[in-house]
Short mmCIF file of C-alpha atoms in Angstrom, two decimals:
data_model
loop_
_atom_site.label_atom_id
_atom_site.label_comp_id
_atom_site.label_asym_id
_atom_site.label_seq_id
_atom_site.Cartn_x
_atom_site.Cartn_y
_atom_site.Cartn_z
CA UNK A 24 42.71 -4.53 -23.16
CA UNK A 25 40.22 -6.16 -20.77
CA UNK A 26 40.77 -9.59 -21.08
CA UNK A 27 36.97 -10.27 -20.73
CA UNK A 28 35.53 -13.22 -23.20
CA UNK A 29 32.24 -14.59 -21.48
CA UNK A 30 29.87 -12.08 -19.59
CA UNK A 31 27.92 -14.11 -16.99
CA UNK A 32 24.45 -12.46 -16.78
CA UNK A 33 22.22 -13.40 -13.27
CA UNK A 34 18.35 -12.48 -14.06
CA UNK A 35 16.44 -13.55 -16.87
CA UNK A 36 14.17 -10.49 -16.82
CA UNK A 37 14.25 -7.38 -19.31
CA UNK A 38 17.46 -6.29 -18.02
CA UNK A 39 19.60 -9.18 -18.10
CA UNK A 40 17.81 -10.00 -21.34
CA UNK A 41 18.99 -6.94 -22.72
CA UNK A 42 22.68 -6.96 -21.28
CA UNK A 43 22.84 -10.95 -22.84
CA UNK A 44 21.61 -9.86 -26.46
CA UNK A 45 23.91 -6.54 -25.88
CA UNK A 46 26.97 -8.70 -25.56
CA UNK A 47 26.17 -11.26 -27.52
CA UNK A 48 25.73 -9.22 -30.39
CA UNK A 49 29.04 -7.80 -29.57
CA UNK A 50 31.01 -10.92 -30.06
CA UNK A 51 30.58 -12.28 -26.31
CA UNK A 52 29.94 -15.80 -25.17
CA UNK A 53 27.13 -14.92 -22.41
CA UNK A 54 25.71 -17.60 -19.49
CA UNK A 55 22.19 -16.45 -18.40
CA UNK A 56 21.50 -17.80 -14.94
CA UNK A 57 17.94 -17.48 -13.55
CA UNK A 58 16.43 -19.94 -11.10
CA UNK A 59 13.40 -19.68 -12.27
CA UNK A 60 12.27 -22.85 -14.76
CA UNK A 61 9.62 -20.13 -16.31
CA UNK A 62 11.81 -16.93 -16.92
CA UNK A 63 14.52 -19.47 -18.45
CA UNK A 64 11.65 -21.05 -20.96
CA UNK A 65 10.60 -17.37 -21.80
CA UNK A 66 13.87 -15.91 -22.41
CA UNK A 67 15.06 -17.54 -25.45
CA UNK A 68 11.14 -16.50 -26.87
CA UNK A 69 11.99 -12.97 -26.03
CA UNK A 70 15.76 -12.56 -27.17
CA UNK A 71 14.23 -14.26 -30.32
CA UNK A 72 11.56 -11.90 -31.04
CA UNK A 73 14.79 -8.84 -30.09
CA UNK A 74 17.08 -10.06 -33.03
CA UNK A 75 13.84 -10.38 -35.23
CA UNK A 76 13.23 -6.49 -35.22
CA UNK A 77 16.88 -6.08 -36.03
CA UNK A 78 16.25 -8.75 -38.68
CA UNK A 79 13.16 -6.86 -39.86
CA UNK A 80 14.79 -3.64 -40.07
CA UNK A 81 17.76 -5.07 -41.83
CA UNK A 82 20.32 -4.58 -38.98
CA UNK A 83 21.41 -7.60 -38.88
CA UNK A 84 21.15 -11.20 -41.50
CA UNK A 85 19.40 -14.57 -40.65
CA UNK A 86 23.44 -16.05 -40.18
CA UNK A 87 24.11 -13.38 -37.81
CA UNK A 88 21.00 -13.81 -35.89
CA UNK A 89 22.19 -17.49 -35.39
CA UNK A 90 25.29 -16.84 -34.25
CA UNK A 91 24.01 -14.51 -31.81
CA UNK A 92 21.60 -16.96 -30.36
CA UNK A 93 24.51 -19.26 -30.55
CA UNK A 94 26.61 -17.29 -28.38
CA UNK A 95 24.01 -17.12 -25.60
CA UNK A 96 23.09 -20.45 -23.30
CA UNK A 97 20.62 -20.51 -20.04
CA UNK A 98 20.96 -21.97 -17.00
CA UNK A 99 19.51 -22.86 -13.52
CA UNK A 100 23.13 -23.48 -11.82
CA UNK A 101 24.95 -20.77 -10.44
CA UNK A 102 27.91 -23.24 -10.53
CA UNK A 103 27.84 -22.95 -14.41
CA UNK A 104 29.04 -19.17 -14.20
CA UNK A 105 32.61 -20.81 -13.23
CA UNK A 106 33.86 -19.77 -16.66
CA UNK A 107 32.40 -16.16 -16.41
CA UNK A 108 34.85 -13.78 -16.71
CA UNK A 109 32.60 -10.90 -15.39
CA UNK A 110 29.21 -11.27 -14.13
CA UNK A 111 26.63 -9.43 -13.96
CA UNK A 112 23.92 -9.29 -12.13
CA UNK A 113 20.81 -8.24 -12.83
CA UNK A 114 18.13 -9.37 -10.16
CA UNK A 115 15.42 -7.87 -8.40
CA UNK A 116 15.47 -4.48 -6.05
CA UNK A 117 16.95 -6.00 -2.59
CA UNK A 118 20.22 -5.81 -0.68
CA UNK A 119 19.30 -8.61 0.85
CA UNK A 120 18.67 -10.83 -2.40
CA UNK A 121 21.73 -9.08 -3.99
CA UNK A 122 24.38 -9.12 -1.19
CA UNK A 123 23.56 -13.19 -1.02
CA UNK A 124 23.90 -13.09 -5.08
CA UNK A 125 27.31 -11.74 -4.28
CA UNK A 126 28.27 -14.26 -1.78
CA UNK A 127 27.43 -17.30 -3.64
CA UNK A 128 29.04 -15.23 -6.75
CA UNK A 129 32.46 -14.67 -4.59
CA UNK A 130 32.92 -18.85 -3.78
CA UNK A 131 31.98 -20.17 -7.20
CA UNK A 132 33.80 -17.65 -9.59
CA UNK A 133 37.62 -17.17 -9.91
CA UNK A 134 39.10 -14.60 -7.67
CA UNK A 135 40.45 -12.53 -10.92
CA UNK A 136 36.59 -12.08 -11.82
CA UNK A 137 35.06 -8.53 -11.45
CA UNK A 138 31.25 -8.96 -9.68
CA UNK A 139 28.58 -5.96 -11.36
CA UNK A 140 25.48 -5.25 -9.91
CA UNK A 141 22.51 -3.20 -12.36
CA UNK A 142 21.02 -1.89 -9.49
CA UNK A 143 19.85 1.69 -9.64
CA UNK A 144 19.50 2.94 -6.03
CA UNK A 145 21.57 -0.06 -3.59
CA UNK A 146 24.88 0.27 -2.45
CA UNK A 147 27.42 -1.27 -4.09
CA UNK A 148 29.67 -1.00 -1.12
CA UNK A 149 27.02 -3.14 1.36
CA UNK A 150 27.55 -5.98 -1.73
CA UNK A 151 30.72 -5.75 -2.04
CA UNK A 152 31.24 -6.73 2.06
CA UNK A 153 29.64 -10.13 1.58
CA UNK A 154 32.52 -11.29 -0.91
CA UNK A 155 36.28 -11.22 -0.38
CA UNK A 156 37.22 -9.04 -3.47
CA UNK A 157 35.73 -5.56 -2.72
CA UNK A 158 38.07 -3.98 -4.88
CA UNK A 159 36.66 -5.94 -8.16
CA UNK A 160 32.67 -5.13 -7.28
CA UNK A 161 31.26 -2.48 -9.11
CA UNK A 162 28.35 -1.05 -10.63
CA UNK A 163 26.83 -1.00 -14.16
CA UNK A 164 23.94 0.39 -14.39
CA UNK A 165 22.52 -0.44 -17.61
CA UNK A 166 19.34 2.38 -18.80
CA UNK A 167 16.42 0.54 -21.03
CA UNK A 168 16.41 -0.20 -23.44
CA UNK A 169 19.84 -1.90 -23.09
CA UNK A 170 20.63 -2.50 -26.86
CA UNK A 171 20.12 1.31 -27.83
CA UNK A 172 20.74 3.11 -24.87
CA UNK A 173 24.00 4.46 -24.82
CA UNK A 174 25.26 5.77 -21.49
CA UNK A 175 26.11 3.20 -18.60
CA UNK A 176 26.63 4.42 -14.86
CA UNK A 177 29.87 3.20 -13.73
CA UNK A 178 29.50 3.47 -10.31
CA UNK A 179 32.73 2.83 -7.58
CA UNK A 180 31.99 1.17 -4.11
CA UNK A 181 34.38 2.39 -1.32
CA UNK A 182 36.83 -0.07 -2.04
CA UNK A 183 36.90 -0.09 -5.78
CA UNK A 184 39.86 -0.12 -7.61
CA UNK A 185 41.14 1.63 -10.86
CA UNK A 186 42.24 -0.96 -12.06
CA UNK A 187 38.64 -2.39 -12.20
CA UNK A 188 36.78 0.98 -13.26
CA UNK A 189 39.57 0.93 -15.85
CA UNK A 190 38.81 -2.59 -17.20
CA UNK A 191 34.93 -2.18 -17.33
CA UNK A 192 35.56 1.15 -18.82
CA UNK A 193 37.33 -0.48 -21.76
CA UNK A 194 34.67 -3.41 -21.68
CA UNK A 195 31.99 -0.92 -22.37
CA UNK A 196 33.99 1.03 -25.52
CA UNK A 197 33.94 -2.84 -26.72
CA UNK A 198 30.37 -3.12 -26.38
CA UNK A 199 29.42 0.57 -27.65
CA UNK A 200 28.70 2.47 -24.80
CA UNK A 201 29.80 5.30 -22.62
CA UNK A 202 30.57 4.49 -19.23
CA UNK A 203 30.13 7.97 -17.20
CA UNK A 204 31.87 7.10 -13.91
CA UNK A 205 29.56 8.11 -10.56
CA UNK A 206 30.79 7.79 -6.71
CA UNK A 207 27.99 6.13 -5.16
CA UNK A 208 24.90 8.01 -4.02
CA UNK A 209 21.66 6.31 -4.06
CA UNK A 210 19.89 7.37 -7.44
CA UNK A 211 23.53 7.88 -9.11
CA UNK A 212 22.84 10.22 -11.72
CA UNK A 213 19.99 8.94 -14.32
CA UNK A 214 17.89 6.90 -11.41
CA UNK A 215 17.74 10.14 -9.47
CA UNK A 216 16.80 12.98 -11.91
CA UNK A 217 15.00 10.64 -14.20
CA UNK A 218 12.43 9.03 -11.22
CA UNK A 219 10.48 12.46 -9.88
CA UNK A 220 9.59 13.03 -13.37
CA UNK A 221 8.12 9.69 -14.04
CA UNK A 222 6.06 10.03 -10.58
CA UNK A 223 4.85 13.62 -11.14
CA UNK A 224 3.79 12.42 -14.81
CA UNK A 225 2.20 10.12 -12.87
CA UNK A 226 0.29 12.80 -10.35
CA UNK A 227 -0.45 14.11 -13.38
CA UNK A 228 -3.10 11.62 -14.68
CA UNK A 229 -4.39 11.44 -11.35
CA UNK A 230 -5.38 14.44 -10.81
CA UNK A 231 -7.20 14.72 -14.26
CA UNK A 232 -4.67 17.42 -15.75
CA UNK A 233 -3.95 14.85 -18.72
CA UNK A 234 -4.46 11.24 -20.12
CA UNK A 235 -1.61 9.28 -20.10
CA UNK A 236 -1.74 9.18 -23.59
CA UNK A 237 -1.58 13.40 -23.98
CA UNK A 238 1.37 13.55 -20.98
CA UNK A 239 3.53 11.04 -23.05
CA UNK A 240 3.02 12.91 -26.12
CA UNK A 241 3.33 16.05 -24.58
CA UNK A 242 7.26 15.21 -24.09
CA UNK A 243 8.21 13.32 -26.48
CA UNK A 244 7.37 16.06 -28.94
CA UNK A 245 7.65 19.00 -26.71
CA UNK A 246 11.57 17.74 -25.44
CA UNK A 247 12.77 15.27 -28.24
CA UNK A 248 12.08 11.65 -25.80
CA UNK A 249 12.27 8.23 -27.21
CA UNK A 250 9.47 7.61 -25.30
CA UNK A 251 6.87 9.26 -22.80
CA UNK A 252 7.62 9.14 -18.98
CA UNK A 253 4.61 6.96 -18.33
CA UNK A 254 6.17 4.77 -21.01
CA UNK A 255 9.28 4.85 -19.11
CA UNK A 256 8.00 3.77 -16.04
CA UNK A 257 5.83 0.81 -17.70
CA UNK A 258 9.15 -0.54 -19.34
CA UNK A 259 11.00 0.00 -16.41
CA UNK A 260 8.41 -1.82 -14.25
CA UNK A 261 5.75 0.43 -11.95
CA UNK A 262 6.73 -2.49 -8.96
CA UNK A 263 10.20 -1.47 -9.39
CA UNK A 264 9.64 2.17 -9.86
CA UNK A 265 7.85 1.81 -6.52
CA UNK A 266 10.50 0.41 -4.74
CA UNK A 267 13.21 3.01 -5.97
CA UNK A 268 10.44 5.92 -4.96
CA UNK A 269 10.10 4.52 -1.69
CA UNK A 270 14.13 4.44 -0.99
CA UNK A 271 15.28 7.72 -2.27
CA UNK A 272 12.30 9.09 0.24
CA UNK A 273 13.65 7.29 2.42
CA UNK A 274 17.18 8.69 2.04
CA UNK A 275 16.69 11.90 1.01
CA UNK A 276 13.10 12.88 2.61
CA UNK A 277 12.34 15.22 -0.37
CA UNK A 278 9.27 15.24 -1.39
CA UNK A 279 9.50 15.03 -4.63
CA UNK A 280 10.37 10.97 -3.95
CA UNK A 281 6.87 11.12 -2.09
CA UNK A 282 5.39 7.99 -4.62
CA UNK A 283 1.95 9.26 -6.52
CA UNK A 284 -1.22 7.50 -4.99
CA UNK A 285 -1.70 6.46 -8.64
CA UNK A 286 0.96 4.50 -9.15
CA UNK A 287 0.69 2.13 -6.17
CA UNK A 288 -2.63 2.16 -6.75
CA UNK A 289 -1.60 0.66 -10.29
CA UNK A 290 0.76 -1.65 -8.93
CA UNK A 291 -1.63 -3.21 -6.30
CA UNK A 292 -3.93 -3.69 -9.20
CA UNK A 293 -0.87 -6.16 -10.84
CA UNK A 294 -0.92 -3.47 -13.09
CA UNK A 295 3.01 -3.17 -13.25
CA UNK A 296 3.91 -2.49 -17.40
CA UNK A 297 4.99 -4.15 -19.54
CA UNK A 298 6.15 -7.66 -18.47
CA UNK A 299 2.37 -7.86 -17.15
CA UNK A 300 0.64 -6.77 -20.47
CA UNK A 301 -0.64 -3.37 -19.00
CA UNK A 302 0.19 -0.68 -16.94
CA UNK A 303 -0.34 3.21 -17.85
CA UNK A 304 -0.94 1.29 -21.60
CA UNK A 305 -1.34 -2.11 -22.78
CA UNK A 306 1.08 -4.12 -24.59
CA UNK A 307 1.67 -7.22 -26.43
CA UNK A 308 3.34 -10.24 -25.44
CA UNK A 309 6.71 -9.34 -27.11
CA UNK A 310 6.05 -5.81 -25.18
CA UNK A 311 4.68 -3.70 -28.17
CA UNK A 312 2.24 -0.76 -27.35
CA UNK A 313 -1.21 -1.78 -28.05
CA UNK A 314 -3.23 1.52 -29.37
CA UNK A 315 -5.88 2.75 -27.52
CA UNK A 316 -9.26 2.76 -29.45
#
């Protein structure tokens, strides 16, 4: 047993939009904290248009959609996380930004409450020194999509302790997915292999071997994906692709981290995926591919 009833979520973007519906759906009560006025108006719209595919493809009734949406409220107060009994957080790229997430996070909730952090390349042992409960700060890295994708990288600081690994372990089996415990290295497991394919994908386009279109069928057919690596990186974000290019070169120095010209040259065009309507493709504004004519 866990003991865990409400799952704080900090970042009203894709991922913490995900991880609230996840729970949510799951029987959770979930607090969505963003300090943005605009992500918190867009949310709701978003998580909506979520449970209406499920609706559509008869996963789940009208009175369950409205209990889900019941079971998840926004806010712009980080004081209203006080009856979190987990939090996650789900913000953008930076230690910086995160290890003051985890400070505030360590003085307004209870000491008993375990502190996550989504992050896919950071240390979770640099957050965990800003707050005065190492031993309950750990990492769940949630993959995208968060409501179908399985696996979640359960990833120990230094000082984490089994008793915490143990609880999120069981928190996961309660929300349906498989926690596959890593020891932290920056890329963990699915960040690192999963990121020199995207960028070489990328390289790929550039160099005129392939349209985008043509790579991302290419694999999906040819190795059974979901979705194309192109795709991947547009859901993901191509800013925040960047970023995690540009740190595991910087840790590892192999070159297969070196970020495609292509890519930033997308991303300095605001051309970052989804969440800006185009990127490698276009999409709608609930994030559907639009075809190419």
């Amino acid at each position: 047993m866990h003991g865990i009833k409400t799952i704080g979520v900090v970042g009203a973007g894709t991922m913490g939009r995900g991880v609230a519906e996840l729970a949510a759906t799951k029987g959770f009560e979930v607090i969505v904290m963003d300090n943005s006025p605009a992500a918190l108006q867009q949310a709701p719209r978003l998580i909506d248009v979520a449970l209406s595919h499920q609706l559509e493809k008869w996963a789940i009734t009208e009175a369950e959609m409205r209990v889900i949406r019941g079971r998840i409220r926004f806010t712009e107060h980080v004081a209203d996380l006080v009856g979190a009994d987990l939090v996650v957080e789900c913000i953008v790229e930076d230690l910086g930004a995160k290890r003051e997430l985890f400070r505030t996070l360590d003085q307004v909730c209870r000491k008993e409450v375990i502190l996550a952090t989504n992050t896919s390349t950071l240390s979770v042992t640099e957050m965990a020194a800003a707050t005065y409960r190492a031993d309950r700060c750990i990492g769940l890295h949630f993959l995208q999509p968060v409501t179908r994708t399985r696996v979640v990288e359960v990833v120990r600081g230094l000082r984490t302790s089994n008793d915490t690994v143990a609880t999120c372990m069981a928190l996961l089996e309660d929300l349906d997915k498989v926690g596959v415990e890593v020891y932290e290295s920056p890329g963990y497991i699915t960040t690192r292999l999963i990121v020199p394919l995207i960028n070489d994908a990328a390289n790929l386009v550039m160099e005129g071997v392939a349209t985008a279109e043509a790579v991302d069928t290419a694999m999906r057919l040819g190795f059974h994906m979901e979705r194309g690596p192109l795709e991947m990186g547009d859901r993901t974000g191509l800013d925040t692709l960047l970023v995690m290019l540009e740190r595991l070169w910087q840790e590892y120095g192999d070159p297969r981290y070196r970020p495609s010209p292509y890519l930033r040259k997308l991303v300095r065009a605001g051309q970052t995926g989804v969440e800006a309507g185009q990127g490698f493709f276009r999409y709608d504004a609930n994030g559907n591919r639009i075809p190419e004519k």
